PDB file of C-alpha atoms in Angstrom:
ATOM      1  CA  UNK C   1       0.000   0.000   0.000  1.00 69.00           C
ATOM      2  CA  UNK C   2       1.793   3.188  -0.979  1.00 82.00           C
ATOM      3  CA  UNK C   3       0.869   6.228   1.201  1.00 84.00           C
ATOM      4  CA  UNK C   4      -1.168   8.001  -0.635  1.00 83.00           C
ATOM      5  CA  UNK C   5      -3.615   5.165   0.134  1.00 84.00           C
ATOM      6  CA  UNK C   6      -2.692   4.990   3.304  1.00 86.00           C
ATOM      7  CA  UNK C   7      -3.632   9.317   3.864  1.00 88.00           C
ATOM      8  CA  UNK C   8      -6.753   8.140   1.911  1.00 88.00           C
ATOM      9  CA  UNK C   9      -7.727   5.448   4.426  1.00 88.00           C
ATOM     10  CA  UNK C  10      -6.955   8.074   7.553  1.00 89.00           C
ATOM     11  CA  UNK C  11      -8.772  10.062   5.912  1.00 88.00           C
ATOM     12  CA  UNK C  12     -11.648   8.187   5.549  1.00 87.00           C
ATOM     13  CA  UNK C  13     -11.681   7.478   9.337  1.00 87.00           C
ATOM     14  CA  UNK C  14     -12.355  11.326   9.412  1.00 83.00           C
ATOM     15  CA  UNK C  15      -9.031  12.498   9.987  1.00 87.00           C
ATOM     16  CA  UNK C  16      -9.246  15.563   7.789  1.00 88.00           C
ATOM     17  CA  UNK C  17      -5.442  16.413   8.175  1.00 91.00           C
ATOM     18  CA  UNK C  18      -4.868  13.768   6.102  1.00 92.00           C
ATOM     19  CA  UNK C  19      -6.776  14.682   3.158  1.00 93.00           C
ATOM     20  CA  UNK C  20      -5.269  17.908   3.017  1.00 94.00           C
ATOM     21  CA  UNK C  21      -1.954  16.503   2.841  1.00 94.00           C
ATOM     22  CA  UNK C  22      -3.819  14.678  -0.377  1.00 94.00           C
ATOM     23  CA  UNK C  23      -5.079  17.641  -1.830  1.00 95.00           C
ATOM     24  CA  UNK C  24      -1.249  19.401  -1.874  1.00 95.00           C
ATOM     25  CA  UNK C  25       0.123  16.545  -2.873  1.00 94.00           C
ATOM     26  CA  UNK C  26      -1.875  15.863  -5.856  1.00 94.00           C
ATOM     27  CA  UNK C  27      -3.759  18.961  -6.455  1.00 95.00           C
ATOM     28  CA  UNK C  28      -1.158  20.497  -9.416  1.00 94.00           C
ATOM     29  CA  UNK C  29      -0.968  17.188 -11.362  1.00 94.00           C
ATOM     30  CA  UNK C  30      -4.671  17.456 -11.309  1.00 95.00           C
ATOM     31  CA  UNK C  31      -5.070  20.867 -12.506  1.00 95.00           C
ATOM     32  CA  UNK C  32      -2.991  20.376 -15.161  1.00 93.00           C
ATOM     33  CA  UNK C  33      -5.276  17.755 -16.547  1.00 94.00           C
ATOM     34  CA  UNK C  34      -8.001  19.594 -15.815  1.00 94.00           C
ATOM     35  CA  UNK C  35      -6.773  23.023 -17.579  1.00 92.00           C
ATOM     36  CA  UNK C  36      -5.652  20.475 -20.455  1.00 91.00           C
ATOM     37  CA  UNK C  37      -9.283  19.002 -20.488  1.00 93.00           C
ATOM     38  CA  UNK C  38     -10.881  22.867 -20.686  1.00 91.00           C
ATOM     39  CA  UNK C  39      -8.429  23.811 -22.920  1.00 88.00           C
ATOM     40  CA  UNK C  40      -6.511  26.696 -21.417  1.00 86.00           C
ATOM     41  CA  UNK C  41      -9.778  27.764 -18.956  1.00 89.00           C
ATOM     42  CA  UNK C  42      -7.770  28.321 -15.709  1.00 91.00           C
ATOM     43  CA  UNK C  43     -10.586  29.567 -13.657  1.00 92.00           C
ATOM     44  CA  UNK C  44     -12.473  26.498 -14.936  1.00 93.00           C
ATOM     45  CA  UNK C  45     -10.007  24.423 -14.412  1.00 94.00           C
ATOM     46  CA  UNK C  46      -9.939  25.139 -10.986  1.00 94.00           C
ATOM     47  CA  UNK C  47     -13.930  24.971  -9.689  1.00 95.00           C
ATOM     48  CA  UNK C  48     -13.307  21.490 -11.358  1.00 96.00           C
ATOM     49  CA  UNK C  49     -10.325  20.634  -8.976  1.00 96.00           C
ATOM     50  CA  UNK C  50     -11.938  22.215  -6.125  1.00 96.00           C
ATOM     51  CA  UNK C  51     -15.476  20.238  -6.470  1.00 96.00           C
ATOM     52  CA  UNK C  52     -13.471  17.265  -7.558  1.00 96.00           C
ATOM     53  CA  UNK C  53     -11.889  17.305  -3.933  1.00 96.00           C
ATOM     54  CA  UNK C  54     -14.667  18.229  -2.552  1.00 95.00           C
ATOM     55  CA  UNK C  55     -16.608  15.135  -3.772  1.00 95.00           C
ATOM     56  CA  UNK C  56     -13.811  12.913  -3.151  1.00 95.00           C
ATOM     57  CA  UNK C  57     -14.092  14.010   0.319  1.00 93.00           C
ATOM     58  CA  UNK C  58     -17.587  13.189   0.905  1.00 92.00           C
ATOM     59  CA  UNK C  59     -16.708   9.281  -1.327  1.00 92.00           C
ATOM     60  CA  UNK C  60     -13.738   8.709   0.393  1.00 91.00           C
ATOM     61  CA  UNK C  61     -14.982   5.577   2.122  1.00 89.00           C
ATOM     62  CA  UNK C  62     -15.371   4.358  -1.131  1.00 89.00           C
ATOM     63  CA  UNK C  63     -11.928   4.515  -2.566  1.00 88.00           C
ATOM     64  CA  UNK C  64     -10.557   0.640  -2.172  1.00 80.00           C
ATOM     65  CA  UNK C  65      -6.922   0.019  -2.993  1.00 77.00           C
ATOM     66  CA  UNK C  66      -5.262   0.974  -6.326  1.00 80.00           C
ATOM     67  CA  UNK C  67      -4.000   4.464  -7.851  1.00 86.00           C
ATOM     68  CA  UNK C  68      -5.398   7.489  -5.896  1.00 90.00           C
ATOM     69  CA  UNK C  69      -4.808   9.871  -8.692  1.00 92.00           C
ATOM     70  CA  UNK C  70      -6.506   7.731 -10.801  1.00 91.00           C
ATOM     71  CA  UNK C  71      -9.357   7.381  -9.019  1.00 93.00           C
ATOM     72  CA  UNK C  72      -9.314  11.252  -8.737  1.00 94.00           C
ATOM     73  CA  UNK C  73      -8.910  11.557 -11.840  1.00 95.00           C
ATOM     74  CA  UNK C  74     -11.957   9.910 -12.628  1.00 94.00           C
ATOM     75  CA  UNK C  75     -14.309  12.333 -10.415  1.00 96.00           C
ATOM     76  CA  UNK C  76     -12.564  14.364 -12.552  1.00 96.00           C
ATOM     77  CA  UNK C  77     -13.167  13.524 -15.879  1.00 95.00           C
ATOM     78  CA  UNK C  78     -17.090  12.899 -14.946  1.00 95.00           C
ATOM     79  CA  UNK C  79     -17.249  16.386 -13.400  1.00 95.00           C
ATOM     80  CA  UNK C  80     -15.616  17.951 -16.520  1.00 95.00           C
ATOM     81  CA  UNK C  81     -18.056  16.307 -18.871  1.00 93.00           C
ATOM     82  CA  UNK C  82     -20.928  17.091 -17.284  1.00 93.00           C
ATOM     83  CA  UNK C  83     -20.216  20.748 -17.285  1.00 91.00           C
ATOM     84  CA  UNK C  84     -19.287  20.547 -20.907  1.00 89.00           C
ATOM     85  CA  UNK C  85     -22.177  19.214 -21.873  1.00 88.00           C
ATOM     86  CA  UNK C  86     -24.197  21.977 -19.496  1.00 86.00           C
ATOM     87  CA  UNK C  87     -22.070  24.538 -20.833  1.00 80.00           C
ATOM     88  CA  UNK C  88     -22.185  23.069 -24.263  1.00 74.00           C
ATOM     89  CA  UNK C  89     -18.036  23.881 -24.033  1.00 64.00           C
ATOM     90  CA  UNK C  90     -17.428  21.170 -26.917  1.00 64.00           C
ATOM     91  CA  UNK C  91     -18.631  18.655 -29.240  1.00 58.00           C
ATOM     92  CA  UNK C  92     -18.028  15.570 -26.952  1.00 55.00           C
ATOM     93  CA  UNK C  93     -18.888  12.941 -29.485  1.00 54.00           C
ATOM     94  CA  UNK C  94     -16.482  11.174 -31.871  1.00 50.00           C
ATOM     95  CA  UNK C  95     -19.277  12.092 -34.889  1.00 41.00           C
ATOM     96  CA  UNK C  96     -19.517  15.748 -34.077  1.00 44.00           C
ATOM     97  CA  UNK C  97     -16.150  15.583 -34.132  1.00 46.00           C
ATOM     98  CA  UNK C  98     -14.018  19.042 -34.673  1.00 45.00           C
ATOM     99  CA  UNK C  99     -12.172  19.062 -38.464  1.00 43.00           C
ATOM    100  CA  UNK C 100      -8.823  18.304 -37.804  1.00 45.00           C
ATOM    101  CA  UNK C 101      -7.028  19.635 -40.900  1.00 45.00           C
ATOM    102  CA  UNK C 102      -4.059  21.842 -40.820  1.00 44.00           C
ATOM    103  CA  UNK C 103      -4.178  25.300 -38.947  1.00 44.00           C
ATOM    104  CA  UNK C 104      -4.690  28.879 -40.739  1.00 46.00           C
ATOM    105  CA  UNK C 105      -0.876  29.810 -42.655  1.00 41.00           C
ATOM    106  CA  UNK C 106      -0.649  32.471 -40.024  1.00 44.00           C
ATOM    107  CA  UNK C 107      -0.626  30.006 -37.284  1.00 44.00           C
ATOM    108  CA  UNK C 108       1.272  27.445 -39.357  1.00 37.00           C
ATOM    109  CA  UNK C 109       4.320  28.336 -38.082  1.00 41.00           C
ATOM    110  CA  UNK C 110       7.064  26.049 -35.530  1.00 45.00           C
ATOM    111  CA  UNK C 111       7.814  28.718 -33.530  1.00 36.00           C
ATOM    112  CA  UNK C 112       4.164  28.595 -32.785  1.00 39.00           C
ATOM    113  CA  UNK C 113       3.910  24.511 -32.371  1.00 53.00           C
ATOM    114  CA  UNK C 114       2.142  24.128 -29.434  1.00 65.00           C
ATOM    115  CA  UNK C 115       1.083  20.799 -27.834  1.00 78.00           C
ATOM    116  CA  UNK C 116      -1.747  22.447 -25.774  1.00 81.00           C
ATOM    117  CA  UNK C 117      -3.221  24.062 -28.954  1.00 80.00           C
ATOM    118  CA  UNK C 118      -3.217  20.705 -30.849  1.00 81.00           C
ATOM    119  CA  UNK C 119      -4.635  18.712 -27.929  1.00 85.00           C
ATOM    120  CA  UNK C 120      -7.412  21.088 -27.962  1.00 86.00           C
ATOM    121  CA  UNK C 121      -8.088  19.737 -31.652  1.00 86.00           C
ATOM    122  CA  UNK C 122      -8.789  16.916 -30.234  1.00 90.00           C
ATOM    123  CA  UNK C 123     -12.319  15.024 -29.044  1.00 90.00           C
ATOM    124  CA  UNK C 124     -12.375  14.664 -25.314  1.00 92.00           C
ATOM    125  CA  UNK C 125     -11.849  11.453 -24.623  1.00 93.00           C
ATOM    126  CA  UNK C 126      -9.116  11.188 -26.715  1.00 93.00           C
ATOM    127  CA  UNK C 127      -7.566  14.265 -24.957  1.00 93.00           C
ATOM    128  CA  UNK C 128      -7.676  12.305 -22.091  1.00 94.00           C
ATOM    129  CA  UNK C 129      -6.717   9.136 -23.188  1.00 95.00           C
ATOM    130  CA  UNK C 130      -3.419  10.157 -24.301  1.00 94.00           C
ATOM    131  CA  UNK C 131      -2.833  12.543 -21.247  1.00 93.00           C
ATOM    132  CA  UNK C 132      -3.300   9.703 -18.989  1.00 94.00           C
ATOM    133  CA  UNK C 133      -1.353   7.367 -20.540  1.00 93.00           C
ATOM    134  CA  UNK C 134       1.646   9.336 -21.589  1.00 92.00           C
ATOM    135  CA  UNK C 135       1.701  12.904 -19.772  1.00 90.00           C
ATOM    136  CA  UNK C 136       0.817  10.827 -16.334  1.00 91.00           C
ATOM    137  CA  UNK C 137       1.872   7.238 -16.855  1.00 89.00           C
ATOM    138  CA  UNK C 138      -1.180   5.677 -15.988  1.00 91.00           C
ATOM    139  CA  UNK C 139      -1.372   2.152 -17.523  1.00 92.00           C
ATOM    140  CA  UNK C 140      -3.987   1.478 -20.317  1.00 93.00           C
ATOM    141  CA  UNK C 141      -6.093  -0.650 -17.773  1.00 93.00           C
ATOM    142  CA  UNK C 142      -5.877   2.205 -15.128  1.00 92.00           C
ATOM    143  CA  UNK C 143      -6.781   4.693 -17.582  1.00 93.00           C
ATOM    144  CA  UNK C 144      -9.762   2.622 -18.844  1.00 94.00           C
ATOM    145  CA  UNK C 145     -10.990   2.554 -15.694  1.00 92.00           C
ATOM    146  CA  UNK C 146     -10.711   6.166 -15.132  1.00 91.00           C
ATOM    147  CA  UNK C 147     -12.306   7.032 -17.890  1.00 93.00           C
ATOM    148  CA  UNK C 148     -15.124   4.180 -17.318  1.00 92.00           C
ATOM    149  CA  UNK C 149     -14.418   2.682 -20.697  1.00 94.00           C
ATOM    150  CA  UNK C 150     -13.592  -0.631 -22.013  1.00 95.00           C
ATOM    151  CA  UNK C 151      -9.522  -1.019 -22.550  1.00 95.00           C
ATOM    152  CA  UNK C 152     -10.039  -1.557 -26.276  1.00 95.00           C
ATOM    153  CA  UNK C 153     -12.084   1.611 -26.327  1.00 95.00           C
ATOM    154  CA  UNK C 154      -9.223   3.048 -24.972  1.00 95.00           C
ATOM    155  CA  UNK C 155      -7.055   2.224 -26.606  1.00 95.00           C
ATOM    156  CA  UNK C 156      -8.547   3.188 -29.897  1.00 95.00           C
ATOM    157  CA  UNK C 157      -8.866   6.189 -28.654  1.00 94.00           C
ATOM    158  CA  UNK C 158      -4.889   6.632 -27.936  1.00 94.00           C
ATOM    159  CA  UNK C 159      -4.549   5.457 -31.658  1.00 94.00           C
ATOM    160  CA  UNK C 160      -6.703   7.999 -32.805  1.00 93.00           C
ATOM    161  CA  UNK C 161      -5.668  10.792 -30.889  1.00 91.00           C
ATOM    162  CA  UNK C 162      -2.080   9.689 -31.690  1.00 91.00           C
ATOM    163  CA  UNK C 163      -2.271   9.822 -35.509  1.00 91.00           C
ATOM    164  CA  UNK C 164      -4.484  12.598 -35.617  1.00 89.00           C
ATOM    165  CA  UNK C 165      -1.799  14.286 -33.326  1.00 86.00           C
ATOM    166  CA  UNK C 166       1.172  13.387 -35.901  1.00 86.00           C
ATOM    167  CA  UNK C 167      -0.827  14.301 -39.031  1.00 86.00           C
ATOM    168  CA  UNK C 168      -1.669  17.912 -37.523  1.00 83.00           C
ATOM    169  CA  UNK C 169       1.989  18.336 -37.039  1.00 77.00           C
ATOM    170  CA  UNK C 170       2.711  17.181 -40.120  1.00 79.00           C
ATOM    171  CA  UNK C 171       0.869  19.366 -41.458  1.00 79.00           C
ATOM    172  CA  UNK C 172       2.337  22.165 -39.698  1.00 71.00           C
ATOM    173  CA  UNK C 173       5.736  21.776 -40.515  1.00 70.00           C
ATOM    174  CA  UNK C 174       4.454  20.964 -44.211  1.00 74.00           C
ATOM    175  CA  UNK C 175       3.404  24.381 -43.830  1.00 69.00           C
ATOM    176  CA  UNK C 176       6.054  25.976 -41.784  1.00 62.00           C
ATOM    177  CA  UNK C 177       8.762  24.632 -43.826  1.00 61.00           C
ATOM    178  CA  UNK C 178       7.805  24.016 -47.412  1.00 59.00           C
TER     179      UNK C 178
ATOM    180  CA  UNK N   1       9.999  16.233 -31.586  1.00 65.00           C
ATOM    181  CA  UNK N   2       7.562  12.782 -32.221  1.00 73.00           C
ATOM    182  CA  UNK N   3       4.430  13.100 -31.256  1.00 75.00           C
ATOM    183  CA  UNK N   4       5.054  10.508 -28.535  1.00 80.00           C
ATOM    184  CA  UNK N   5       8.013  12.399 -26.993  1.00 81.00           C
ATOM    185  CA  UNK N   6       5.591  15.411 -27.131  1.00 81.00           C
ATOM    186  CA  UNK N   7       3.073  13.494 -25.590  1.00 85.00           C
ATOM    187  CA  UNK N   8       5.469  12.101 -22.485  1.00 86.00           C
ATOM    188  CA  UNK N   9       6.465  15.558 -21.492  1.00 83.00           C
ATOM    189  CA  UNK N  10       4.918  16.362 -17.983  1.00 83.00           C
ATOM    190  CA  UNK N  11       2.228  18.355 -17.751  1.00 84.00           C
ATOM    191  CA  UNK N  12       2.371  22.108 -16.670  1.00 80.00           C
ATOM    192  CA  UNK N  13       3.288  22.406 -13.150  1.00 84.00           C
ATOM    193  CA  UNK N  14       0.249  24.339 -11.357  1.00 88.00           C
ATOM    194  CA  UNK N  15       1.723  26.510  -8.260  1.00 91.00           C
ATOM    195  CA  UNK N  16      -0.809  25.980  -5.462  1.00 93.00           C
ATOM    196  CA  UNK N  17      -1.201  29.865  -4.571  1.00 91.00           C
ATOM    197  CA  UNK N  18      -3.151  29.185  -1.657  1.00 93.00           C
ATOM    198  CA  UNK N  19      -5.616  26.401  -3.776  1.00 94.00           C
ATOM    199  CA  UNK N  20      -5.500  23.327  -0.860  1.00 94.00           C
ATOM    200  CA  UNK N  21      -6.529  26.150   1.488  1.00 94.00           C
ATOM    201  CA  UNK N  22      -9.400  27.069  -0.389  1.00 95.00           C
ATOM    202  CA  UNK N  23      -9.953  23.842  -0.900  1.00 94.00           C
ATOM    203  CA  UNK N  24      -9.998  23.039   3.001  1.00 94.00           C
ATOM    204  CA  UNK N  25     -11.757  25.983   3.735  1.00 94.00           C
ATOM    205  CA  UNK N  26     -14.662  25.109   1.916  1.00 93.00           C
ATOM    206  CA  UNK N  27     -14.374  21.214   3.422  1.00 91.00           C
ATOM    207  CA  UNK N  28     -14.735  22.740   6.704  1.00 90.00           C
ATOM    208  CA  UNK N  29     -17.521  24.740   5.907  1.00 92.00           C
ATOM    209  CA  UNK N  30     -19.498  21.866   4.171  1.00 89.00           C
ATOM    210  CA  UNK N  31     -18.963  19.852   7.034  1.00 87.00           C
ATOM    211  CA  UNK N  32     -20.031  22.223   9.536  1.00 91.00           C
ATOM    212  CA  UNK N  33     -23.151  22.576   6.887  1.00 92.00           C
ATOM    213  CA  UNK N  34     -23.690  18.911   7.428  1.00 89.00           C
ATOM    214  CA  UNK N  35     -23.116  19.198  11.075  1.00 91.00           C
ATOM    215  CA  UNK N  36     -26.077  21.931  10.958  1.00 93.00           C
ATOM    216  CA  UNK N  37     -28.327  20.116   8.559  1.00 95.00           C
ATOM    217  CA  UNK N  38     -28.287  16.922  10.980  1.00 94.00           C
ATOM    218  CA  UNK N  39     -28.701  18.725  14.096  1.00 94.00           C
ATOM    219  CA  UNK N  40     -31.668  20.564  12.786  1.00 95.00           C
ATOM    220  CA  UNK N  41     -33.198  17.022  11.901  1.00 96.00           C
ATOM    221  CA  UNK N  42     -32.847  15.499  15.143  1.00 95.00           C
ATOM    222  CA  UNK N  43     -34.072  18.493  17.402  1.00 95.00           C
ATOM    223  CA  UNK N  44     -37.310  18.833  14.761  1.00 95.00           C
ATOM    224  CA  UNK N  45     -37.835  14.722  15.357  1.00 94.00           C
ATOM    225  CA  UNK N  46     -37.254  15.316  18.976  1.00 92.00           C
ATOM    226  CA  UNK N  47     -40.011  18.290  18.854  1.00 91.00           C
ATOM    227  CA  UNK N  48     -42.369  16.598  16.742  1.00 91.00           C
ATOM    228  CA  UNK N  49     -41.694  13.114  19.185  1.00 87.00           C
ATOM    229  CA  UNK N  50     -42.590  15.261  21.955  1.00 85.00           C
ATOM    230  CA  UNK N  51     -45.983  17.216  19.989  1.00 87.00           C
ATOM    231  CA  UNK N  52     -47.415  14.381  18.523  1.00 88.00           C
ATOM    232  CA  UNK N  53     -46.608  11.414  20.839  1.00 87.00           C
ATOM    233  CA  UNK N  54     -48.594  10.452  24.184  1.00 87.00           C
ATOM    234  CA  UNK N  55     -45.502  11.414  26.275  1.00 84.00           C
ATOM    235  CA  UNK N  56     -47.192  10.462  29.518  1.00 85.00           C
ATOM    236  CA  UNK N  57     -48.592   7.990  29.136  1.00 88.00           C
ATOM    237  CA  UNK N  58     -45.032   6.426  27.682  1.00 88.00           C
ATOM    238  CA  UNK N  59     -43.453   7.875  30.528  1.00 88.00           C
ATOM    239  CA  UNK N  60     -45.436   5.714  33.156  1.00 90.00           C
ATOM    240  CA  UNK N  61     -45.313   3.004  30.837  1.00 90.00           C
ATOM    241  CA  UNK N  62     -41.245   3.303  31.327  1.00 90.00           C
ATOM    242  CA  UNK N  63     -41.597   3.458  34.690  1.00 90.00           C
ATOM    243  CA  UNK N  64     -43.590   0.395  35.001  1.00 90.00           C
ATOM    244  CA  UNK N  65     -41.002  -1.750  32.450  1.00 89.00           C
ATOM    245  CA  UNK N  66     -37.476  -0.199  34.545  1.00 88.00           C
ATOM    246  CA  UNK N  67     -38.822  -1.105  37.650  1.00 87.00           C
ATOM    247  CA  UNK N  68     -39.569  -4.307  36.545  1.00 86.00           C
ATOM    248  CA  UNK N  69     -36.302  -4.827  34.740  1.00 85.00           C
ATOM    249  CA  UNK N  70     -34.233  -3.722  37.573  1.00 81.00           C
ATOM    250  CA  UNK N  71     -36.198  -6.199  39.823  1.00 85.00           C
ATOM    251  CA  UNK N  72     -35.169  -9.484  37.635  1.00 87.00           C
ATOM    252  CA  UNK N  73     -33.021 -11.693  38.327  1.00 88.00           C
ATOM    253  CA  UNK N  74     -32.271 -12.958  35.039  1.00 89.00           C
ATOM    254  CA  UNK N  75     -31.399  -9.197  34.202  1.00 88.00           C
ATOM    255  CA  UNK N  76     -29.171  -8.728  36.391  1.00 88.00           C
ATOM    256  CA  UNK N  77     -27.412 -11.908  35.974  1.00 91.00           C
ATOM    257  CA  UNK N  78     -27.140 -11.135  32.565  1.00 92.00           C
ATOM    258  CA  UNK N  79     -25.717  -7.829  32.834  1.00 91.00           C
ATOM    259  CA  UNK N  80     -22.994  -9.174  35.327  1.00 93.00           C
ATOM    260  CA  UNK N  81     -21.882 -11.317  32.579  1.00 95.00           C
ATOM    261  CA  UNK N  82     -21.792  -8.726  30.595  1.00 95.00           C
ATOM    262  CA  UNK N  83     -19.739  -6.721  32.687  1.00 95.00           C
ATOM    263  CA  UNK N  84     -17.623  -9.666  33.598  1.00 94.00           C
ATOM    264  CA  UNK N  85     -16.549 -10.531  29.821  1.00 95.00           C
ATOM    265  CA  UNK N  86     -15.537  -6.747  29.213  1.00 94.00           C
ATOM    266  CA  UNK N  87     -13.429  -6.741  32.236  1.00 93.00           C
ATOM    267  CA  UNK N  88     -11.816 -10.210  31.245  1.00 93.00           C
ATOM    268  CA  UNK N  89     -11.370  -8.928  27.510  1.00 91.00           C
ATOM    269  CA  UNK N  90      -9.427  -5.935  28.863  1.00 88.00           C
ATOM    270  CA  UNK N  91      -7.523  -7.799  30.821  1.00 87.00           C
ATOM    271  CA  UNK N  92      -6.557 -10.433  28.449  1.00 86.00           C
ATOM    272  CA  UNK N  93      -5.588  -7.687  25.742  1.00 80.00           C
ATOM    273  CA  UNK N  94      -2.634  -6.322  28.191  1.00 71.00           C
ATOM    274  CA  UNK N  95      -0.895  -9.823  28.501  1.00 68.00           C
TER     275      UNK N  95
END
């Protein structure tokens, strides 16, 4: 049992010293998904990460053993797409998907080549997907479970998201450098 | 770069700039919320109890039973064992 469980199971005997130790411990890793999620919305971002703790607070006596991150992660994730779809922030379906073609010349550029931007080309899930697995090192199985979707699901969405990714920057350099 | 190099680099650090605080802050105040909400519910139940039930006739009717009770034998007995196993448990338990 590695100690972040361990806080987590103090914590769930009500010792609420312990969950703030959780909270700074895994509250910028969190954020960072979370601002990746909204794109760039840092003040969104953050009422994410703060109800996310908030509701892992009142579940924590039903966090069992594995990766507490990852299980944070997945209040998370649920939070964030029920306020897109109540803000209507994205198109959160594979079909409404948003064109992924090559940027505007003006933006074409490598000086400009910026991961965050072409993440934000991508559909949700497959945002997440490829954040968990590579930006956070979650295994596909943990990451499947985060994201309450079958592994192969998953993984189709990393090998999506992952050639998608390499033909918009292809295309950018295309551009940048003809 | 490759895409999956890209991909493996760590995301953006967040400073905390006071965000756990907040965060506790507002833990604290939801509990105390909860605290609030529950103690309202108990002192309305114990309100209505008192409002709506017979009250004295139960109360003679408790009379009756603990003079009764405290008047067995059986009782009694029973609640020395009880006694008796807590006092051998905590015993045992230092050894």
């Amino acid at each position: 049992m590695n100690e972040s469980e361990l806080l987590a199971r103090a914590a769930a005997a009500g010792d609420a010293a312990a969950f703030g130790v959780l909270v700074r411990r895994h509250q910028s890793k969190l954020r960072g998904f979370l601002l990746r999620m909204t794109r760039g919305n840092h003040a969104l971002a953050d009422d994410l990460a703060q109800e996310t703790f908030l509701e892992a607070f009142r579940k924590i006596g039903q966090f069992g053993a594995g990766s507490f991150f990852g299980w944070l992660c997945a209040i998370a994730y649920s939070r964030y797409l029920m306020e897109a779809r109540k803000r209507k922030l994205e198109n959160l379906d594979e079909a409404d998907e948003i064109a992924d073609g090559a940027p505007e010349p003006e933006t074409a550029s490598l000086a400009r080549l910026d991961l965050e931007k072409t993440m934000a080309r991508l559909v949700p899930a497959q945002r997440a997907a490829l954040t968990l697995c590579f930006a956070l090192g979650l295994s596909h199985e943990e990451a499947a479970a985060t994201l309450n979707m079958p592994l192969g699901t998953l993984k189709s969405h990393v090998n999506r998201g992952r050639e998608k990714l390499a033909a918009m920057l292809d295309a950018w350099r295309n551009k940048a450098v003809p | 770069m490759n895409p999956d190099d890209l991909l493996k680099q760590p995301l953006t650090s967040v400073a905390d700039d006071g965000f756990s605080e907040r965060v506790m802050a507002r833990l604290g105040a939801m509990e105390r919320r909860r605290m609030l909400v529950a103690a309202a519910v108990i002192a309305a139940g114990v309100v209505s109890a008192f409002l709506l039930l017979p009250m004295q006739s139960i109360g003679a009717q408790l009379d009756i039973a603990i003079g009764q009770t405290a008047s067995s034998t059986a009782v009694s007995l029973a609640a020395g064992a009880i006694v008796l196993t807590l006092f051998l448990e905590k015993q045992f338990s230092r050894l």
